[in-house]
Coordinates of C-alpha atoms in Angstrom, one line a residue:
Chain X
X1 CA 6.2 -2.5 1.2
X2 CA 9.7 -2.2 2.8
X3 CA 10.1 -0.2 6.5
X4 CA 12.3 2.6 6.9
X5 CA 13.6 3.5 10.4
X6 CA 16.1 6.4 11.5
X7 CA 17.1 7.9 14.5
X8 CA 19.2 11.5 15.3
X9 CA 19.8 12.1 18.4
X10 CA 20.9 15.6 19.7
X11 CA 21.2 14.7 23.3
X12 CA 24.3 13.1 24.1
X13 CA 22.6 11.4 26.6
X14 CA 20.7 9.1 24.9
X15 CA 23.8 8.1 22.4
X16 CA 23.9 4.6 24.8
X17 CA 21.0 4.0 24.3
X18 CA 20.9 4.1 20.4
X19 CA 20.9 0.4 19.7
X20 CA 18.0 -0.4 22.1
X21 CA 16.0 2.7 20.5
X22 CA 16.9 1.6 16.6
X23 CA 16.3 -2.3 17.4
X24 CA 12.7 -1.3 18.4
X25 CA 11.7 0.4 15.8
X26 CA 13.0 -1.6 13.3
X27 CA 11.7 -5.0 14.8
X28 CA 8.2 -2.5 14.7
X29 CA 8.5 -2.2 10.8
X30 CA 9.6 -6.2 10.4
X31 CA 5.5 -6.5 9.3
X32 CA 6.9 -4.5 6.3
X33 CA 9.2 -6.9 5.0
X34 CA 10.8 -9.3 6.4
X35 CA 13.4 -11.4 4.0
X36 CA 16.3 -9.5 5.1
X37 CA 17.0 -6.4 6.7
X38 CA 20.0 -3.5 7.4
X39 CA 21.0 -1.2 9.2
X40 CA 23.8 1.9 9.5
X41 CA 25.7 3.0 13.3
X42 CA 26.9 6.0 13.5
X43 CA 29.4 6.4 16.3
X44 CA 29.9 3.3 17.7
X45 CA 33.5 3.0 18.7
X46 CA 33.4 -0.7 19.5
X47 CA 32.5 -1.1 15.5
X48 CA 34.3 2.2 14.4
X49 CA 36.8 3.3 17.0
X50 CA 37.5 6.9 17.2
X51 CA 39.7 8.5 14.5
X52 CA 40.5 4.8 12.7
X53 CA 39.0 3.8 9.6
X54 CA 35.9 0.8 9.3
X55 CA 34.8 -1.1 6.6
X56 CA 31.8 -3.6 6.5
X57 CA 32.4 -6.6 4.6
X58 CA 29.5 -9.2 3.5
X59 CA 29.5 -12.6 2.4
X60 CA 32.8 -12.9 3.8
X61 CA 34.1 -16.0 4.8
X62 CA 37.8 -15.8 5.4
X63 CA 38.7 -13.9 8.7
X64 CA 42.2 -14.4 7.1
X65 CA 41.5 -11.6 5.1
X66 CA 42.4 -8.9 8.1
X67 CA 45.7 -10.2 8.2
X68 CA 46.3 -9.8 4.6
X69 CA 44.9 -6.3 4.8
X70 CA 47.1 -5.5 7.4
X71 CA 50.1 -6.6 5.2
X72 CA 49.4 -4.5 2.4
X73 CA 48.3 -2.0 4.0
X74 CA 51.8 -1.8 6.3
X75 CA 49.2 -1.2 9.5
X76 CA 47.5 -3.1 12.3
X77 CA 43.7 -4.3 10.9
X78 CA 41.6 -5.6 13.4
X79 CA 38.5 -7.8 12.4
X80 CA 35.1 -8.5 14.2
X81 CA 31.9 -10.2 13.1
X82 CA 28.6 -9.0 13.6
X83 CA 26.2 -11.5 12.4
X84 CA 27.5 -12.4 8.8
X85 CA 29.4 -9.2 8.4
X86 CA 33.0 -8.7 9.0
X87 CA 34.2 -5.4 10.3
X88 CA 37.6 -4.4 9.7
X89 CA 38.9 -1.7 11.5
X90 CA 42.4 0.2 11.3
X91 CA 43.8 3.3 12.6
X92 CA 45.9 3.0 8.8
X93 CA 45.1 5.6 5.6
X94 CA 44.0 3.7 2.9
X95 CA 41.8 0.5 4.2
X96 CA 38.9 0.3 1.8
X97 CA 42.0 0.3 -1.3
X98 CA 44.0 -2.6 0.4
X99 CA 40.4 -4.3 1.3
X100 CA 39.3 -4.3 -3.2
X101 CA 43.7 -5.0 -3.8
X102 CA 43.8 -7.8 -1.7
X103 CA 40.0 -9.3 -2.1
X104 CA 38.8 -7.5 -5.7
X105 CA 35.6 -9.2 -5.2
X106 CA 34.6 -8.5 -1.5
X107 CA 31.1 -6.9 -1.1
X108 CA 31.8 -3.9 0.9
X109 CA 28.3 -2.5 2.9
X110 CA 29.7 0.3 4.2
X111 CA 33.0 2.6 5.1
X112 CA 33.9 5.2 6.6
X113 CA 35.3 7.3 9.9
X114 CA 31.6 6.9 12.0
X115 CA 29.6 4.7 10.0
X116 CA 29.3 0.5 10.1
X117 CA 26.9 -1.0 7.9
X118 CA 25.4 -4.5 9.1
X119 CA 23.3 -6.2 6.3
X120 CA 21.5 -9.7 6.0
X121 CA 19.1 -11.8 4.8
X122 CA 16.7 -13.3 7.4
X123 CA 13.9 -11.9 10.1
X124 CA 14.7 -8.5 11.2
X125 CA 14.4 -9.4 15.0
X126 CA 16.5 -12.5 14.4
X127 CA 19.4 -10.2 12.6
X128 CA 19.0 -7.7 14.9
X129 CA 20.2 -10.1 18.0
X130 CA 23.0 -11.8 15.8
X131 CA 24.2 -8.4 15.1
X132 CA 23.8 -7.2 19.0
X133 CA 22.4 -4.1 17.7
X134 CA 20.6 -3.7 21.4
X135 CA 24.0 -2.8 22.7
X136 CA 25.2 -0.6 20.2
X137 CA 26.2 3.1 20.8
X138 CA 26.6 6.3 18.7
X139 CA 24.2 9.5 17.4
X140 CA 22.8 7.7 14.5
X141 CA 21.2 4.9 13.4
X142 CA 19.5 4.0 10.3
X143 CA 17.5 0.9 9.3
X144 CA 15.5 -1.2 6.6
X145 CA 13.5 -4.2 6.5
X146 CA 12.8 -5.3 3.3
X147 CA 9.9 -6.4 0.9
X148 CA 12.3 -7.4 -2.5
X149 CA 10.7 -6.2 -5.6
X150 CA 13.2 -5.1 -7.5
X151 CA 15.5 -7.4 -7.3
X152 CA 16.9 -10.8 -5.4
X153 CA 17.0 -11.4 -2.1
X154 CA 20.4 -11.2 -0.8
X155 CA 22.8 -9.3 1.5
X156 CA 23.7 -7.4 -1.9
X157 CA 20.1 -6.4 -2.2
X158 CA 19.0 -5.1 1.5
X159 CA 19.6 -2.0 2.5
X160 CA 21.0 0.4 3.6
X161 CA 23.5 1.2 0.3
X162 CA 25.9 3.0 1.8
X163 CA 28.4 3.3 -1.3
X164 CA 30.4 6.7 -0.5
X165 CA 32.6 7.4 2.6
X166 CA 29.8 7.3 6.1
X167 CA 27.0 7.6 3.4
X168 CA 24.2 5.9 3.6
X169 CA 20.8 5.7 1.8
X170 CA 17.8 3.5 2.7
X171 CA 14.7 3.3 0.5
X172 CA 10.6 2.5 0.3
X173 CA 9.4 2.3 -3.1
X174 CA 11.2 2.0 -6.9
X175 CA 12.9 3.6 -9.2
X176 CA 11.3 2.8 -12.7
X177 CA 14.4 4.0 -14.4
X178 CA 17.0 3.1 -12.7
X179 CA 18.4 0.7 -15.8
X180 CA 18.9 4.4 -17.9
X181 CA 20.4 6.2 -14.6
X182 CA 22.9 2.7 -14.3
X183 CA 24.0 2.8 -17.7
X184 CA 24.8 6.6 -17.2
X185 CA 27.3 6.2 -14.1
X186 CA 28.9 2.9 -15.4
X187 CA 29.5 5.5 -18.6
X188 CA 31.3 7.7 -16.1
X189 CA 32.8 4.8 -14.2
X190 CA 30.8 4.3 -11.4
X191 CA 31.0 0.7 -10.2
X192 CA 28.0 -1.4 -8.7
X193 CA 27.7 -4.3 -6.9
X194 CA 24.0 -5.4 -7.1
X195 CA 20.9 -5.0 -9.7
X196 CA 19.1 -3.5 -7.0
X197 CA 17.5 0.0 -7.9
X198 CA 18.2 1.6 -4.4
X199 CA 21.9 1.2 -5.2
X200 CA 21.3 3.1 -8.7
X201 CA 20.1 6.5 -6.1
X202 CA 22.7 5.9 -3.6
X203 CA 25.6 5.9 -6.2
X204 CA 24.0 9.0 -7.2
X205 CA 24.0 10.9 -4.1
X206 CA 27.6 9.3 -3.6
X207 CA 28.6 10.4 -7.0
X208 CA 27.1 14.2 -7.1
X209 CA 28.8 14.6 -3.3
X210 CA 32.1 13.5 -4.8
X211 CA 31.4 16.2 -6.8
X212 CA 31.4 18.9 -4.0
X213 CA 27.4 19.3 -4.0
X214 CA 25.7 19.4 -0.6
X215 CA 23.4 16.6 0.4
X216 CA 20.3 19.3 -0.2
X217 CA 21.3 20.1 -3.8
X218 CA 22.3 16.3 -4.5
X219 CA 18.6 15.1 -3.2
X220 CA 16.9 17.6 -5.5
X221 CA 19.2 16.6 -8.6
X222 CA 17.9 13.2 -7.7
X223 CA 14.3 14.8 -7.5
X224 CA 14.8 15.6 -10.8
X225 CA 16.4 12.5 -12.7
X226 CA 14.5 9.9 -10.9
X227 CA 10.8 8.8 -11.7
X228 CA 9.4 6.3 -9.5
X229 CA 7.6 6.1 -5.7
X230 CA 10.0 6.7 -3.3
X231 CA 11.1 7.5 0.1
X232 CA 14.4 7.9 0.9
X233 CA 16.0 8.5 3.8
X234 CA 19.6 9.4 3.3
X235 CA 22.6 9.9 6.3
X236 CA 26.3 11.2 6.3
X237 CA 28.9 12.0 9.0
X238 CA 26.9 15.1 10.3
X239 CA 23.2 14.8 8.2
X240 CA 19.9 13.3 8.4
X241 CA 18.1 14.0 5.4
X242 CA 14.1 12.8 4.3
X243 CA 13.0 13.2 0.3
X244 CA 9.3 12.0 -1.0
X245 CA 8.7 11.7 -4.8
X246 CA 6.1 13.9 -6.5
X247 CA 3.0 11.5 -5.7
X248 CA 4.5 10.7 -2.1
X249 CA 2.3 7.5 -1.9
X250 CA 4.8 5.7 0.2
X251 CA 4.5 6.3 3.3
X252 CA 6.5 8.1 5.8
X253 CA 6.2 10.1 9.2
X254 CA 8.6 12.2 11.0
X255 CA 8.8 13.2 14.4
X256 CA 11.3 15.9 16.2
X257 CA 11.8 17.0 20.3
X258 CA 14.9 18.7 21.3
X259 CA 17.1 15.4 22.3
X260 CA 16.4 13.6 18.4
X261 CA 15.0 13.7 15.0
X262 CA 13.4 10.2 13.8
X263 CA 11.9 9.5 11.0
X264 CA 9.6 5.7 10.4
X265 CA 7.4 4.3 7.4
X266 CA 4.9 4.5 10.2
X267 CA 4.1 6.5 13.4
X268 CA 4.2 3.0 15.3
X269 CA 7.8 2.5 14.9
X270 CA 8.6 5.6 17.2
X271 CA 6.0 4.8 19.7
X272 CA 8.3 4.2 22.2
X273 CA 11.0 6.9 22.0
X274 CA 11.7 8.5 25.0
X275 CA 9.4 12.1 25.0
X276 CA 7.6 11.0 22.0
X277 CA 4.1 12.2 23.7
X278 CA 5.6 16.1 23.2
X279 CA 7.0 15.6 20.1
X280 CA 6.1 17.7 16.9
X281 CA 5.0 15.2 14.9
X282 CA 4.0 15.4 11.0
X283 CA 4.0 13.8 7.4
X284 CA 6.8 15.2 4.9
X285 CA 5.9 16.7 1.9
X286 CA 6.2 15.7 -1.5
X287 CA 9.5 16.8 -2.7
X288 CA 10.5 18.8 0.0
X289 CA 13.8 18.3 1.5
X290 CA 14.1 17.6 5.2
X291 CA 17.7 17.8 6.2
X292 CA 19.4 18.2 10.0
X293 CA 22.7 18.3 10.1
X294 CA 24.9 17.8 13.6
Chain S
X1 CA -24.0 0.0 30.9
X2 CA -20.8 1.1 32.6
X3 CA -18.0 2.7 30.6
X4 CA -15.3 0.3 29.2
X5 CA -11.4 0.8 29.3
X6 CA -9.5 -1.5 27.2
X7 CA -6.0 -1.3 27.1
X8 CA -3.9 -2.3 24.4
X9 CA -0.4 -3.1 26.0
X10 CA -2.2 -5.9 28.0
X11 CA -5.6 -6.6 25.5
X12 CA -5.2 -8.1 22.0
X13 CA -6.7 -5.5 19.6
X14 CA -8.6 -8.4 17.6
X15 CA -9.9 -8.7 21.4
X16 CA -10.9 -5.1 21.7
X17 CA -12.6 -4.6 18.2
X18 CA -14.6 -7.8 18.8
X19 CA -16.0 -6.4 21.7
X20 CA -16.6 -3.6 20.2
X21 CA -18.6 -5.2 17.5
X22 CA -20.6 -6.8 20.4
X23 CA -24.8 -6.0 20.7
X24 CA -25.9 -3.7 23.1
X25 CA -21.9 -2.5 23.9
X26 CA -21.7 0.2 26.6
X27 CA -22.3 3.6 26.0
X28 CA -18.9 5.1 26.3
X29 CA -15.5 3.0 25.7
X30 CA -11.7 4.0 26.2
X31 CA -9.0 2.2 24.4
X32 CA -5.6 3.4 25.8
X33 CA -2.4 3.0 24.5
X34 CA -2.8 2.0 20.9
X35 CA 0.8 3.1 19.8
X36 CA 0.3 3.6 16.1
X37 CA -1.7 0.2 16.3
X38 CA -3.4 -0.6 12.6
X39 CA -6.9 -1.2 12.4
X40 CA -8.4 0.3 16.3
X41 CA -11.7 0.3 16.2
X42 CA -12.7 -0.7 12.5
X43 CA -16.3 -1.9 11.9
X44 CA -18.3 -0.5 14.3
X45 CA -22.2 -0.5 13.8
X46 CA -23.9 0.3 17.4
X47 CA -24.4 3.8 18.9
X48 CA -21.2 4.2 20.7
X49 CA -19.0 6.5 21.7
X50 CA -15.1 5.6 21.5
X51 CA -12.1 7.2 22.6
X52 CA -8.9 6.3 21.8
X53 CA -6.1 8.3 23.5
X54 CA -3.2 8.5 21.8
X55 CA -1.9 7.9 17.7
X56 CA -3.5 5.1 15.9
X57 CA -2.0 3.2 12.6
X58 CA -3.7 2.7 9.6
X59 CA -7.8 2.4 8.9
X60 CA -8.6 3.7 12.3
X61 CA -12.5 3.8 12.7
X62 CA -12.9 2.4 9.5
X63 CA -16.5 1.1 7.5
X64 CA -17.7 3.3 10.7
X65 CA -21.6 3.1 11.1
X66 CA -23.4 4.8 13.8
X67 CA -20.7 5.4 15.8
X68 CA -18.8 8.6 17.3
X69 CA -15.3 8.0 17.4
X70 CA -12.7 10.3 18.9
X71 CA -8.9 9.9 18.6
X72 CA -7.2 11.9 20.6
X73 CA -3.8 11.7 18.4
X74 CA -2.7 11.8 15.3
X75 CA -3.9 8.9 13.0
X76 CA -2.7 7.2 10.2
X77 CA -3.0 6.7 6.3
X78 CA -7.3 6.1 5.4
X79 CA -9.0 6.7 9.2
X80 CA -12.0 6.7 8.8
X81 CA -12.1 5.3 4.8
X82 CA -15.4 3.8 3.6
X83 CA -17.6 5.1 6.8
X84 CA -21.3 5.0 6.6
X85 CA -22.5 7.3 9.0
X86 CA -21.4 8.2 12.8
X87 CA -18.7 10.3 13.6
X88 CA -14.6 10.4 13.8
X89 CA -12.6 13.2 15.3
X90 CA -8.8 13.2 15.2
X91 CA -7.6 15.5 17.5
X92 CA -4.0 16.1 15.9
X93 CA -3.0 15.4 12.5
X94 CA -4.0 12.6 10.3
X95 CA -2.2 11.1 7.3
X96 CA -3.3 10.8 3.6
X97 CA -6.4 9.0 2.5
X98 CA -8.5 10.6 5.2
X99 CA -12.1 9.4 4.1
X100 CA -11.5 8.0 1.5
X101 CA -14.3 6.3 -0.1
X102 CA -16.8 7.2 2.5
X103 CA -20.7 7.0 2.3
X104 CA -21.7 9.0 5.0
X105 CA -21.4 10.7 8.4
X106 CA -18.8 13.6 9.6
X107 CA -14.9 13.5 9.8
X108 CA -13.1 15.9 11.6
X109 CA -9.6 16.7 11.7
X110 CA -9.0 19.0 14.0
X111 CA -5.3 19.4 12.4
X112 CA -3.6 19.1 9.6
X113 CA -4.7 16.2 6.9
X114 CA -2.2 14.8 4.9
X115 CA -2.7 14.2 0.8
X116 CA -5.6 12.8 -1.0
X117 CA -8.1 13.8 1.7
X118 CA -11.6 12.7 0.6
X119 CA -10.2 11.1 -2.6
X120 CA -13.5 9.5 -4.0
X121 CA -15.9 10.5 -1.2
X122 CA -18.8 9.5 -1.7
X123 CA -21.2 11.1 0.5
X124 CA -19.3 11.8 3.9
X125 CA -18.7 15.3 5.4
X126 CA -15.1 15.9 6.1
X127 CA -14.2 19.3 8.1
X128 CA -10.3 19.9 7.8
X129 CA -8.8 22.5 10.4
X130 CA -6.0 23.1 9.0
X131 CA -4.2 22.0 5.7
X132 CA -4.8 19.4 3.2
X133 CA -2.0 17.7 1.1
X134 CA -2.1 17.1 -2.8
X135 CA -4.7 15.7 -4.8
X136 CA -7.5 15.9 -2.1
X137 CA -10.8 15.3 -3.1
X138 CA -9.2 13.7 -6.1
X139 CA -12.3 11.9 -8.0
X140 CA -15.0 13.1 -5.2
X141 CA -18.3 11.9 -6.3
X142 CA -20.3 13.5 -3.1
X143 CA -20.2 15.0 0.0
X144 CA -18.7 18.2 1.3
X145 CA -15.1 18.6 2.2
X146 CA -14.0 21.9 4.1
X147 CA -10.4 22.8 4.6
X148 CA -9.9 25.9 7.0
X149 CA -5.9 25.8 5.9
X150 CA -4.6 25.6 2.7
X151 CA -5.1 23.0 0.3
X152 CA -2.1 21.1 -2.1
X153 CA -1.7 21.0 -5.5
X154 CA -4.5 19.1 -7.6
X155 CA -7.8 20.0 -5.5
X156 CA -10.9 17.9 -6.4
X157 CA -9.1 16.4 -9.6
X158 CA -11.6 15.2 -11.7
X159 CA -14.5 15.5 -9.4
X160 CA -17.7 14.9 -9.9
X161 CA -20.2 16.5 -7.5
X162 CA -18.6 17.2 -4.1
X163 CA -18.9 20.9 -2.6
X164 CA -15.6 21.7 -1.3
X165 CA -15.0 25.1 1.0
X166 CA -11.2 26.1 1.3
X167 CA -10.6 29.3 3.3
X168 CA -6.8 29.5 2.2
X169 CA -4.6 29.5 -0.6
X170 CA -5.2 26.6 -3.1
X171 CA -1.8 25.5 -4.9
X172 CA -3.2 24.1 -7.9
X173 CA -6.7 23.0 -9.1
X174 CA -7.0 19.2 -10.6
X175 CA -8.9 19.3 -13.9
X176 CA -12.5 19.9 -14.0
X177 CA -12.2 22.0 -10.6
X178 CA -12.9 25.5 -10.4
X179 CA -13.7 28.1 -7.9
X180 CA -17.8 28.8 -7.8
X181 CA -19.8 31.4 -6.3
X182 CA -21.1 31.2 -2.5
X183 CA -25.0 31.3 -2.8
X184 CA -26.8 32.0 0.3
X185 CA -27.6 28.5 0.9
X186 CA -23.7 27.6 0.6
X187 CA -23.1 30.3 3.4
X188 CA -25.5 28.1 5.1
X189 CA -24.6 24.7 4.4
X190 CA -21.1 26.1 5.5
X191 CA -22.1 27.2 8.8
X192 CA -23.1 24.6 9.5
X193 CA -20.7 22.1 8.7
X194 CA -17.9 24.4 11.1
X195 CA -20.4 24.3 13.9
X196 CA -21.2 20.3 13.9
X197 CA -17.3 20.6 13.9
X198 CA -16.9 22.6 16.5
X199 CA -15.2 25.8 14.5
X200 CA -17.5 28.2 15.2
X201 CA -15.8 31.4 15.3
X202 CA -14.9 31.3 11.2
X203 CA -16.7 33.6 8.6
X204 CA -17.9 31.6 6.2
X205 CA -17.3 34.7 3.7
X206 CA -13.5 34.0 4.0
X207 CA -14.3 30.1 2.2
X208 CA -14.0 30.1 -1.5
X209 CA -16.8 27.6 -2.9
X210 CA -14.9 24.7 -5.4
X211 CA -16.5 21.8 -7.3
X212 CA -16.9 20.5 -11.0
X213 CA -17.1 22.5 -14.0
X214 CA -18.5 18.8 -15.6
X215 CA -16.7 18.9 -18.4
X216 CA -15.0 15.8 -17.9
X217 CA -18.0 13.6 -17.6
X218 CA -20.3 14.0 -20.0
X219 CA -19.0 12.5 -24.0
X220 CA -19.1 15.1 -26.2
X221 CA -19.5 13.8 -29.8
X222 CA -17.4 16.8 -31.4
X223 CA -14.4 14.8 -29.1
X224 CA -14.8 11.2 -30.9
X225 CA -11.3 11.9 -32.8
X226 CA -9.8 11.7 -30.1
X227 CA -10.6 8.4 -29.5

């Protein structure tokens, strides 16, 4: 099944209370899945301080590694766990390069200016307080609980991919041909860490936005290479976009006031946002784009 | 009897559906604060009347006998699927699957339903106030289904006998569905159907009368190549 949370929030009131909002609704969805589980901050300057650079590192042992960042990189690094992910941080140009020179084989979750990616095999609730999500800050959030079906469970196969710079893409479904999409962008020398199909869509999106697309016109090129039940929630530094496939059998409910945008595999996973009662609530249809941008 | 009020931030819901599966239950119940909860009210069999205020999860009021349900929020993927007879109002929108495999009795929703509305009713009477998504109706083997938006793409796809009443724009018909003329006795069966709904104030000559061109379900000998 797989749960798909997400959370916008316009009113910079709320932005403290973004971890205690996203840990609900994604402890809500842990029926959906429940071997391991992710989620993406936005704009959380205890994980990504303003103005430096942040990259999310998994299956990480060596908190070592920060110093030797630092050194070949010629900057201060600074490194924090959350749960089983390290988070390096550094106000230096150039940290996700020294991070693949110095560790080639480092699984990086996430990078970026306002995103940290926190991934991890396990009960959602039980990552969610290893990771002190509750307390987290910022004007996004985005999360996944996962049911594997496509392929093993481990912190390379949850999601959220988030594979291009504060990019992020979460899924609920498959891709059925995801092998012939793979085999195309390793052609064009696009690298992947996992056999996980979700990764296949986020290089994608990554790989038409390196291009200069928009996120609307990189979501309907994926409308149109992909076959498979999806959907897809997708985030950037200043979007929050929601795609269905043609069939839209997997489920997925969206919900807007004037202080957020959420978005849930299921209405009960934003029962208890603030102001829910007045929001306009409805079901996204097939292959329509839903996109809000900051 | 006196009315019941169950809430569900402090009852179980297994709690509240067994007592609602309970002989001789009161007239009138209330279930408050089901938060997208799966399941509220599912099984019923007794002449009551249930109100659920707020959004419900999935299967809400399902294998529904006797019972008139009203959910005054919107409701999830197949409310109502596989009732018998009774009643289920959703006040706001409902998600797809709405009916789905139902015998009997009506289903209102009073907004928007999401896609595959009706897909393989089987009898039930599902009155649609606004739109319906794609592939409703899909399969439809009886019933009436009337939509007083505008349906999605794929209505009554390989139906079989299922009236279906769309006042809108249709986007696409499934195969086997065509548009048929309103008789008198449609006019009538129409009327009908918005006033036990509750829509009076529509002209039933604004619907547009759909169902099977039976093509599909019948073998045709001349078609045997093709197998």
């Amino acid at each position: 099944m797989c749960g798909i949370v997400g959370l916008h929030l316009r009113n910079p009131e709320l932005h403290p209370r973004l971890g205690a909002l996203l840990t609900g609704m994604l402890c809500e969805m842990q029926d959906r899945g429940a071997d391991s589980a992710g989620v993406a901050v936005y704009g959380d300057r205890r994980w990504s301080p303003e103005g430096q650079w942040s990259v999310s590192l998994l299956e990480m042992k060596d908190d070592a590694v920060a110093s030797r960042v630092s050194a070949r990189l010629g900057a201060p690094v600074a490194g924090q766990w959350a749960g089983d992910t390290l988070v390096l941080t550094s106000p230096g140009q150039g940290l996700l390069d020294a991070v693949r020179e110095v560790a080639p084989d480092v699984l990086v979750a996430g990078f970026g200016h306002e995103v940290t990616v926190l991934k991890g095999v396990g009960h959602p609730r039980d990552l969610a307080t290893a990771w002190g999500l509750e307390s987290a800050q910022g004007w996004q959030g985005v999360g996944h609980t996962r049911m594997a079906t496509e392929s093993a469970v481990t912190p390379s196969g949850a999601h959220p991919y988030a594979v291009g710079p504060d990019q992020c893409l979460v899924h609920n479904g498959s891709f059925s041909n995801h092998a012939t999409i793979r085999r195309e962008l390793r052609s064009e020398g696009v690298r992947f860490d996992s056999e996980n199909d979700t990764e296949v869509g986020a290089r994608f999106v990554a790989h038409q936005l390196a291009q200069g697309k928009d996120v609307e016109t990189a979501l309907k090129e994926l409308l149109t290479t992909f076959d498979g039940f999806y959907t897809l929630l997708v985030s950037n530094a200043d979007s929050f976009a929601v795609v269905r496939d043609a069939i839209a059998c997997k489920p997925a409910v969206i919900a807007e006031t004037g202080d957020w945008v959420a978005m849930a595999s299921e209405y009960r996973a934003l029962a208890h946002l603030p102001g829910v009662e007045t929001a306009r609530i409805w079901e996204p249809e097939p292959e329509v784009i839903y996109a809000w941008t900051r | 009897m006196d009315p019941l009020t169950f809430d569900l931030n402090t009852t179980p819901l297994r709690e509240v559906n067994g007592a609602l599966h309970a002989p001789g239950l009161a007239a009138a119940v209330t279930i408050e604060n089901p938060a997208g909860a799966h399941n509220v009210a599912v099984g019923l069999s007794g002449e009551t009347r249930v109100t659920v205020k707020g959004h419900v999860g999935y299967y809400a009021a399902g294998m529904n006998q006797r019972a008139d349900v009203v959910i005054e929020g919107n409701a999830g993927t197949g409310v109502a699927e596989n009732m018998m007879s009774g009643s289920v109002v959703v006040k706001g929108n409902a998600s797809q699957s709405a009916g789905a495999t139902a015998h009997g009795g009506l289903l209102v929703v009073e907004g928007d339903a999401a896609a595959r509305c009706g897909i393989s009713m089987k009898g039930v009477d599902i009155v649609v106030g606004g739109n319906v998504g794609h592939n409703s109706a899909f399969m439809a083997q009886a019933g009436r289904l009337v939509v007083r938006g505008d349906a999605g793409e794929g209505l009554g796809d390989s139906i079989y006998e299922t009236r279906i009443y769309v006042r809108g724009a249709v986007a696409s018909l499934g195969a086997d569905c065509v548009a048929k003329e309103m008789r008198p006795e449609h006019v009538e069966e129409l009327s009908d159907l918005l006033k036990q709904a509750r829509f009076e104030g529509d002209d039933p000559a604004d619907y547009t009368r759909y169902g099977s061109a039976r093509t599909l379900y019948h073998f045709h000998a001349s078609n045997t190549s093709s197998y």
